[in-house]
mmCIF file of C-alpha atoms in Angstrom:
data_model
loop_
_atom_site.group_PDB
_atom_site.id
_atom_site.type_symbol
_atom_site.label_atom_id
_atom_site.label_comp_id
_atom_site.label_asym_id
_atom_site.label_seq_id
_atom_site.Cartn_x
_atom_site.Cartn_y
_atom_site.Cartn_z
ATOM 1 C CA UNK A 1 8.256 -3.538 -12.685
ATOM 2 C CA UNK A 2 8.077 -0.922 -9.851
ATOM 3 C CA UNK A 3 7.369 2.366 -10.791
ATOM 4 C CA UNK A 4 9.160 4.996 -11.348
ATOM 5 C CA UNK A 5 8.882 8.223 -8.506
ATOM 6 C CA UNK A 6 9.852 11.496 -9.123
ATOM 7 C CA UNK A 7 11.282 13.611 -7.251
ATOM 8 C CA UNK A 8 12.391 11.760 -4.275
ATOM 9 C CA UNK A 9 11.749 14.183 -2.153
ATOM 10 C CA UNK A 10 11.124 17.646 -1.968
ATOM 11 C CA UNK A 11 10.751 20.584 0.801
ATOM 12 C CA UNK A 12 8.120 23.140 0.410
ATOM 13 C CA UNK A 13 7.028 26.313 2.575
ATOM 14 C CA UNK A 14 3.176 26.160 3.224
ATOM 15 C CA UNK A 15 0.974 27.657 0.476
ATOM 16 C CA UNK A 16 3.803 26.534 -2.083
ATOM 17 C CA UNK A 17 2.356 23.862 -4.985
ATOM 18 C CA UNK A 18 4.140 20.497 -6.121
ATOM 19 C CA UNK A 19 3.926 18.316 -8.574
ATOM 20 C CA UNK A 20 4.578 14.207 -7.924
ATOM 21 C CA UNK A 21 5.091 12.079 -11.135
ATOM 22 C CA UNK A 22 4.498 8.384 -11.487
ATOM 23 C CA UNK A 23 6.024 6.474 -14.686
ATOM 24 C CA UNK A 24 6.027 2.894 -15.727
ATOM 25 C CA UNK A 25 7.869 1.085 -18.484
ATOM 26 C CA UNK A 26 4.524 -1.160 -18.933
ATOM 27 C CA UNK A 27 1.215 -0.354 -19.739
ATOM 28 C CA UNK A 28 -0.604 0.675 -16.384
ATOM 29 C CA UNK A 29 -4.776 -0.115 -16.008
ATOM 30 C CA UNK A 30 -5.046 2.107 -12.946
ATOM 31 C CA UNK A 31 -2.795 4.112 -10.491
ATOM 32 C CA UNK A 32 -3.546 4.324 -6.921
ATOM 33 C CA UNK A 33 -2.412 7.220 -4.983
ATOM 34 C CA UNK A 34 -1.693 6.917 -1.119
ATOM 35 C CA UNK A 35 -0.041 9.436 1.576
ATOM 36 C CA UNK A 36 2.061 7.966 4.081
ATOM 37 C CA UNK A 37 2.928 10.064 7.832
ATOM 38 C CA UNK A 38 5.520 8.888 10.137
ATOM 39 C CA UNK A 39 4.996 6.101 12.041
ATOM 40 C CA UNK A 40 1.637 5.500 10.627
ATOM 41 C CA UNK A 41 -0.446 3.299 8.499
ATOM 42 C CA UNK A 42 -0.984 4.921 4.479
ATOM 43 C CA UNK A 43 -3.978 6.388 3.826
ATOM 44 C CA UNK A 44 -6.003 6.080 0.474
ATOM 45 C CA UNK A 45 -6.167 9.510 -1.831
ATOM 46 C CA UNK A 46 -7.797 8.625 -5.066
ATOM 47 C CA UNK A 47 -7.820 6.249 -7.409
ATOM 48 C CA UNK A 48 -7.403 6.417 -11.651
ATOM 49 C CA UNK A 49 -9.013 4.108 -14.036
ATOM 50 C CA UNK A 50 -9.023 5.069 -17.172
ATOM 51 C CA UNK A 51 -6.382 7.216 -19.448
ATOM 52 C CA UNK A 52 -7.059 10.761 -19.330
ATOM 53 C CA UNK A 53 -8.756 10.633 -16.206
ATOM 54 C CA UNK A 54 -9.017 13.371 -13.756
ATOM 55 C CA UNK A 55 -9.455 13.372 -9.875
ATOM 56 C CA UNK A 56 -9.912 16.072 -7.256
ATOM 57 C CA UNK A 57 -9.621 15.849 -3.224
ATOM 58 C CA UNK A 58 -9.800 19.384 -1.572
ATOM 59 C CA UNK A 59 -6.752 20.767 -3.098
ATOM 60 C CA UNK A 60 -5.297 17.414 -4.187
ATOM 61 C CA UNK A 61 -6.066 16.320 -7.794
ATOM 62 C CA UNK A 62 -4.137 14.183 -9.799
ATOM 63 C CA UNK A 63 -4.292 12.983 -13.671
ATOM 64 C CA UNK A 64 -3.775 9.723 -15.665
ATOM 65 C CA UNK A 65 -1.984 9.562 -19.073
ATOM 66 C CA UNK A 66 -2.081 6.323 -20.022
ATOM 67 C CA UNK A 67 -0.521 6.719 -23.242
ATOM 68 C CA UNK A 68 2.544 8.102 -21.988
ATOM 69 C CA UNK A 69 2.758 5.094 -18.693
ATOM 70 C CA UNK A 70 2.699 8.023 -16.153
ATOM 71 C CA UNK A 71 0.838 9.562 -13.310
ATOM 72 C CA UNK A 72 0.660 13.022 -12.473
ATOM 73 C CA UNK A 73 -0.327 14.313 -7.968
ATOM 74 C CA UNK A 74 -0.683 17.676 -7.657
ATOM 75 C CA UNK A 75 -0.651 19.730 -4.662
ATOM 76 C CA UNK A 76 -2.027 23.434 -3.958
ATOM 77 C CA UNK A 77 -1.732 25.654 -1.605
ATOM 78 C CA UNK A 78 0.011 22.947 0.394
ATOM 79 C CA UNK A 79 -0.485 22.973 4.166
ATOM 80 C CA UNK A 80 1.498 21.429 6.958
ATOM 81 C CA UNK A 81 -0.423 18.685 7.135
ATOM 82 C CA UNK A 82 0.329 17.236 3.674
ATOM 83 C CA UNK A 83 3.678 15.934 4.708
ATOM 84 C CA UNK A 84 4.587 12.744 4.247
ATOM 85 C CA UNK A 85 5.365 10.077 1.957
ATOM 86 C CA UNK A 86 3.417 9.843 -1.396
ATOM 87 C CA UNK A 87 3.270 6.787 -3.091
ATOM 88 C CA UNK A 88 1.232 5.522 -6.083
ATOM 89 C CA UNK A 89 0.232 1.977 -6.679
ATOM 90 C CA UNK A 90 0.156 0.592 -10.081
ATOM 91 C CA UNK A 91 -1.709 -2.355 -11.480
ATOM 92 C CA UNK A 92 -0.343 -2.900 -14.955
ATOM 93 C CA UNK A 93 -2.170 -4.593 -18.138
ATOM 94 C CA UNK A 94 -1.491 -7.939 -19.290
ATOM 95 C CA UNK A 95 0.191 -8.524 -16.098
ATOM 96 C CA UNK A 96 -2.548 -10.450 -14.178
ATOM 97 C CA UNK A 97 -3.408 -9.101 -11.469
ATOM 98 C CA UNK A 98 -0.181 -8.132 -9.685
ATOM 99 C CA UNK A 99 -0.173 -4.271 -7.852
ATOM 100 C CA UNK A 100 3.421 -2.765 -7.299
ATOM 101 C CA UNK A 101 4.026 0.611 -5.788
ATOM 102 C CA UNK A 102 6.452 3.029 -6.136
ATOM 103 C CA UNK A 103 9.618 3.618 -3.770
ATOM 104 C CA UNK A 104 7.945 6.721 -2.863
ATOM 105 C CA UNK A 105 8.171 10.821 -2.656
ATOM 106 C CA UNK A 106 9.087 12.443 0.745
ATOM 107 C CA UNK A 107 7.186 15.730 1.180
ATOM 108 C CA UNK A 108 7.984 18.184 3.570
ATOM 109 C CA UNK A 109 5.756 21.170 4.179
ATOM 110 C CA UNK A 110 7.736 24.551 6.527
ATOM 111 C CA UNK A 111 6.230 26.783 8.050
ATOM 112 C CA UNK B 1 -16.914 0.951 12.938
ATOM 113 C CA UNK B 2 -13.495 0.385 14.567
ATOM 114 C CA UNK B 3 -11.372 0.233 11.250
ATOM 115 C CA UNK B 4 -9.347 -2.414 10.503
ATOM 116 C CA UNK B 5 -8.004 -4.028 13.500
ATOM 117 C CA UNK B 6 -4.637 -6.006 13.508
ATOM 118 C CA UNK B 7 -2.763 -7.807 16.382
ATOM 119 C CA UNK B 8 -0.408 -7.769 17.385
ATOM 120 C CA UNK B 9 0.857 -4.423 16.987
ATOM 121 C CA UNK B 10 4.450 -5.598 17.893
ATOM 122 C CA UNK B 11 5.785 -8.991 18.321
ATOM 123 C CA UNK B 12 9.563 -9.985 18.486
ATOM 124 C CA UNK B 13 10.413 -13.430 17.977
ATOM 125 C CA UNK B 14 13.667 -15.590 17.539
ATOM 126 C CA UNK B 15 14.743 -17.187 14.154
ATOM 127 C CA UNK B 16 13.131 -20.229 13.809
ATOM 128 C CA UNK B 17 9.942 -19.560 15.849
ATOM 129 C CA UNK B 18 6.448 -19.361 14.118
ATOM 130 C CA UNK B 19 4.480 -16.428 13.743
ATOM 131 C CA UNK B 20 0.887 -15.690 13.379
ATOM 132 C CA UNK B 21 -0.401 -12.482 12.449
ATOM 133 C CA UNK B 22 -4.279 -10.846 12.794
ATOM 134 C CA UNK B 23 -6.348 -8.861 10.696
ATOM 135 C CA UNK B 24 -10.242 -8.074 11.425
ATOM 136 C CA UNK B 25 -11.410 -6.115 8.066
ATOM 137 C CA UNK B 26 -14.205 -3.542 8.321
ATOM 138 C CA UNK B 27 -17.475 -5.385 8.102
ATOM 139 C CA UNK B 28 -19.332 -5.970 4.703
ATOM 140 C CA UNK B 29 -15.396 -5.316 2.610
ATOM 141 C CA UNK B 30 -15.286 -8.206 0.932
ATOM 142 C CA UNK B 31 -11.843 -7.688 -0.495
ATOM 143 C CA UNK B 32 -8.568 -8.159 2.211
ATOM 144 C CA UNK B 33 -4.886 -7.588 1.290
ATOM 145 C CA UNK B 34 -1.615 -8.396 3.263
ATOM 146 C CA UNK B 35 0.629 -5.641 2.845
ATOM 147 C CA UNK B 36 4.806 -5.676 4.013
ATOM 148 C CA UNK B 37 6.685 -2.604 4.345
ATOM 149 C CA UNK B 38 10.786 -2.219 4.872
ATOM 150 C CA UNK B 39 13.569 0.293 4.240
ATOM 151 C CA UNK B 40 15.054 -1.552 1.635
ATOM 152 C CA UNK B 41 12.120 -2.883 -0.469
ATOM 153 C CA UNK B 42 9.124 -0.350 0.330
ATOM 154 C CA UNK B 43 5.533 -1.214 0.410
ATOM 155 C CA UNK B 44 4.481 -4.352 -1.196
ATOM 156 C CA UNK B 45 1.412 -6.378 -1.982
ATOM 157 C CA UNK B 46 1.664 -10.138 -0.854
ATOM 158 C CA UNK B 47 -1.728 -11.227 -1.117
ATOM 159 C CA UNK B 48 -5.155 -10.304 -2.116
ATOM 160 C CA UNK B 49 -8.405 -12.005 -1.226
ATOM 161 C CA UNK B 50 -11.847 -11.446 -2.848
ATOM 162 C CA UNK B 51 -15.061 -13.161 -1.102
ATOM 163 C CA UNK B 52 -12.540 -14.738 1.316
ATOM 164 C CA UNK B 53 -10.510 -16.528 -1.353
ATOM 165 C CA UNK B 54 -7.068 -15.963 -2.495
ATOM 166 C CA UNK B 55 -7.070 -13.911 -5.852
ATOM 167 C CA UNK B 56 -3.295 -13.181 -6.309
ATOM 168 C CA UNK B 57 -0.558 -14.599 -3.748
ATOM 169 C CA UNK B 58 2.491 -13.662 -6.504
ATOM 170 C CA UNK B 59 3.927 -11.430 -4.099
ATOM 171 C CA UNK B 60 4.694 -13.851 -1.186
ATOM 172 C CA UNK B 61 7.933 -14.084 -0.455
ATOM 173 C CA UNK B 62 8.533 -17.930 -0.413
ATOM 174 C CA UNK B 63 6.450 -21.254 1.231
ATOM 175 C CA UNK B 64 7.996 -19.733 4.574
ATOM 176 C CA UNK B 65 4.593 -17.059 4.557
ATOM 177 C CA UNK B 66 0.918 -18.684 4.437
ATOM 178 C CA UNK B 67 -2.370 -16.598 4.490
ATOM 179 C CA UNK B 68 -6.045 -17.764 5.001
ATOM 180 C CA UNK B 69 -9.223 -16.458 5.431
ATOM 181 C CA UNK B 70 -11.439 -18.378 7.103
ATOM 182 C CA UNK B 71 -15.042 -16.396 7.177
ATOM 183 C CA UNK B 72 -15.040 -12.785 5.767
ATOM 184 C CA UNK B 73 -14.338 -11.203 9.236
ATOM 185 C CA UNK B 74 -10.774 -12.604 9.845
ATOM 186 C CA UNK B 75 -7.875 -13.443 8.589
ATOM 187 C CA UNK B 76 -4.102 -14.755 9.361
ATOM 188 C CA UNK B 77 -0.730 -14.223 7.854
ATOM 189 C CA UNK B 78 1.434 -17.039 9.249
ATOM 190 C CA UNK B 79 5.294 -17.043 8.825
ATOM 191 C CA UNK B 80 6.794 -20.723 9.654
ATOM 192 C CA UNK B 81 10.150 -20.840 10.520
ATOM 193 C CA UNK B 82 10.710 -16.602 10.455
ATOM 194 C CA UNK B 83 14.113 -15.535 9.547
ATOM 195 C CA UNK B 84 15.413 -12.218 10.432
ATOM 196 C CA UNK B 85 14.858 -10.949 6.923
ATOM 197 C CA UNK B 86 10.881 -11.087 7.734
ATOM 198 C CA UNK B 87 11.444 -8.233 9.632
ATOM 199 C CA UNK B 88 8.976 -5.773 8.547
ATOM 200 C CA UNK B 89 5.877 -4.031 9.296
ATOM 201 C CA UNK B 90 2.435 -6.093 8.219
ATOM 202 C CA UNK B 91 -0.232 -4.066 7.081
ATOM 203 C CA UNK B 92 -3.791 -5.435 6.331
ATOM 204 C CA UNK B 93 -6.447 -3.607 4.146
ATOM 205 C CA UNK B 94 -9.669 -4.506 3.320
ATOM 206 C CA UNK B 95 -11.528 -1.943 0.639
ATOM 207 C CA UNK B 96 -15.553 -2.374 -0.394
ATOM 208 C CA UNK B 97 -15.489 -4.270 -3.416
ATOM 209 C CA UNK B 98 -11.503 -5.432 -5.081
ATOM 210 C CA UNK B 99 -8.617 -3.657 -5.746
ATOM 211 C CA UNK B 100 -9.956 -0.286 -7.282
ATOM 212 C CA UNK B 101 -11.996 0.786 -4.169
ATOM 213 C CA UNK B 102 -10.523 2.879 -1.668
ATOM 214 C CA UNK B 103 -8.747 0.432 0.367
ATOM 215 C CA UNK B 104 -8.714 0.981 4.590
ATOM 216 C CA UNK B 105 -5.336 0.056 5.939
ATOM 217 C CA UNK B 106 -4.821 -1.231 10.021
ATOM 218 C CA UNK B 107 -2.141 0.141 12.142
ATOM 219 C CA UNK B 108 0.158 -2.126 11.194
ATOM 220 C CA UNK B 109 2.085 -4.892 13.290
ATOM 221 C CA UNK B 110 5.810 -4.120 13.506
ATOM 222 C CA UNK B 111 7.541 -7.596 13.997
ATOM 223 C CA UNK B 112 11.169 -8.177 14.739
ATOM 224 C CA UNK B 113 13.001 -11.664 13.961
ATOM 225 C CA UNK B 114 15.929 -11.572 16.271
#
């Protein structure tokens, strides 16, 4: 039931975009995204509720298509300090009440 | 406020021996989750209390791991007997109101099951 990262890792220089995807084989209710640094604790990004839904955070947004399972973090303009490990946090429908992230996406930002 | 504060940060025990660890949420979150995080199985949810009772405890490992939550300002994961497979790092989290509010995690206590 853990979803499904892609890719699973990926370098960028700084100002470069990316793209993180999040799929599930089961209906999802929401997707939580969270960025992870070395060594620390993971920190909270944004949350999605409903299908279709759209969120921004400074040049972080990320979208919700709940008819095709799948979660969509984008990244622009992407500055040293977004690197890290990305991982989204599904709650899935008619599954109680169970939350299962993802392996997660390494992201790597050069100079 | 501080955050949410957990203790021990580190703790190394032998196989067999009990282990208690702390979390203090941030006060007035009334939801708390116990989180576990390794190489091999990533982050995972192992409990999740609302109001300072257990909502969904599917994700504990086995009758080895216990949680409570006493009053809505503390609360212990206990592991009795550890086994060197616990070794992990325990986060807590406490968010504002359930699961889909931005949850606050602690720095984590890294324990090691020798």
């Amino acid at each position: 039931q853990q979803p499904v990262q892609s890719p699973q890792a990926v370098i960028l220089r700084e100002g470069e975009d990316a793209v993180i995807n999040c799929s599930s084989s089961k209906a999802l209710y929401s997707v939580h995204w969270y960025r992870q640094k070395h060594g620390e604790a993971p920190v909270f990004l944004m949350i999605l509720l409903k299908g279709g839904e759209q969120k921004g955070h400074e040049k972080i947004s990320a979208s919700f298509n709940e008819k095709k399972q799948q979660s969509s973090l984008y990244l622009t303009a992407s500055q040293l300090s977004y690197s890290g490990t990305y991982f989204c946090g599904t709650e899935m429908r008619n599954y109680g009440q169970n939350f299962v992230f993802g392996p997660g996406t390494r992201l790597s930002v050069l100079p | 406020d501080a955050g949410v504060i957990q203790s021990p940060r580190h703790e190394v025990t032998e196989m067999g021996q009990e282990v208690t660890l702390r979390c203090k949420p941030i006060s007035g979150h009334n939801s708390l989750f116990w989180y576990r995080q390794t190489m091999m199985r990533g982050l995972e949810l192992l409990i999740y209390f609302n109001n300072n009772v257990p909502i969904d405890d599917s994700g504990m490992p086995e009758d080895r791991f216990s949680a409570k939550m006493p009053n809505a300002s503390f609360s212990t994961l206990k592991i009795q007997p550890s086994e060197p497979r616990d070794s992990a790092v325990y986060f807590c989290a406490s968010s504002l109101e359930g699961k889909n509010t931005e949850a606050f995690f602690g720095q984590g206590t890294r324990l090691t099951v020798v």
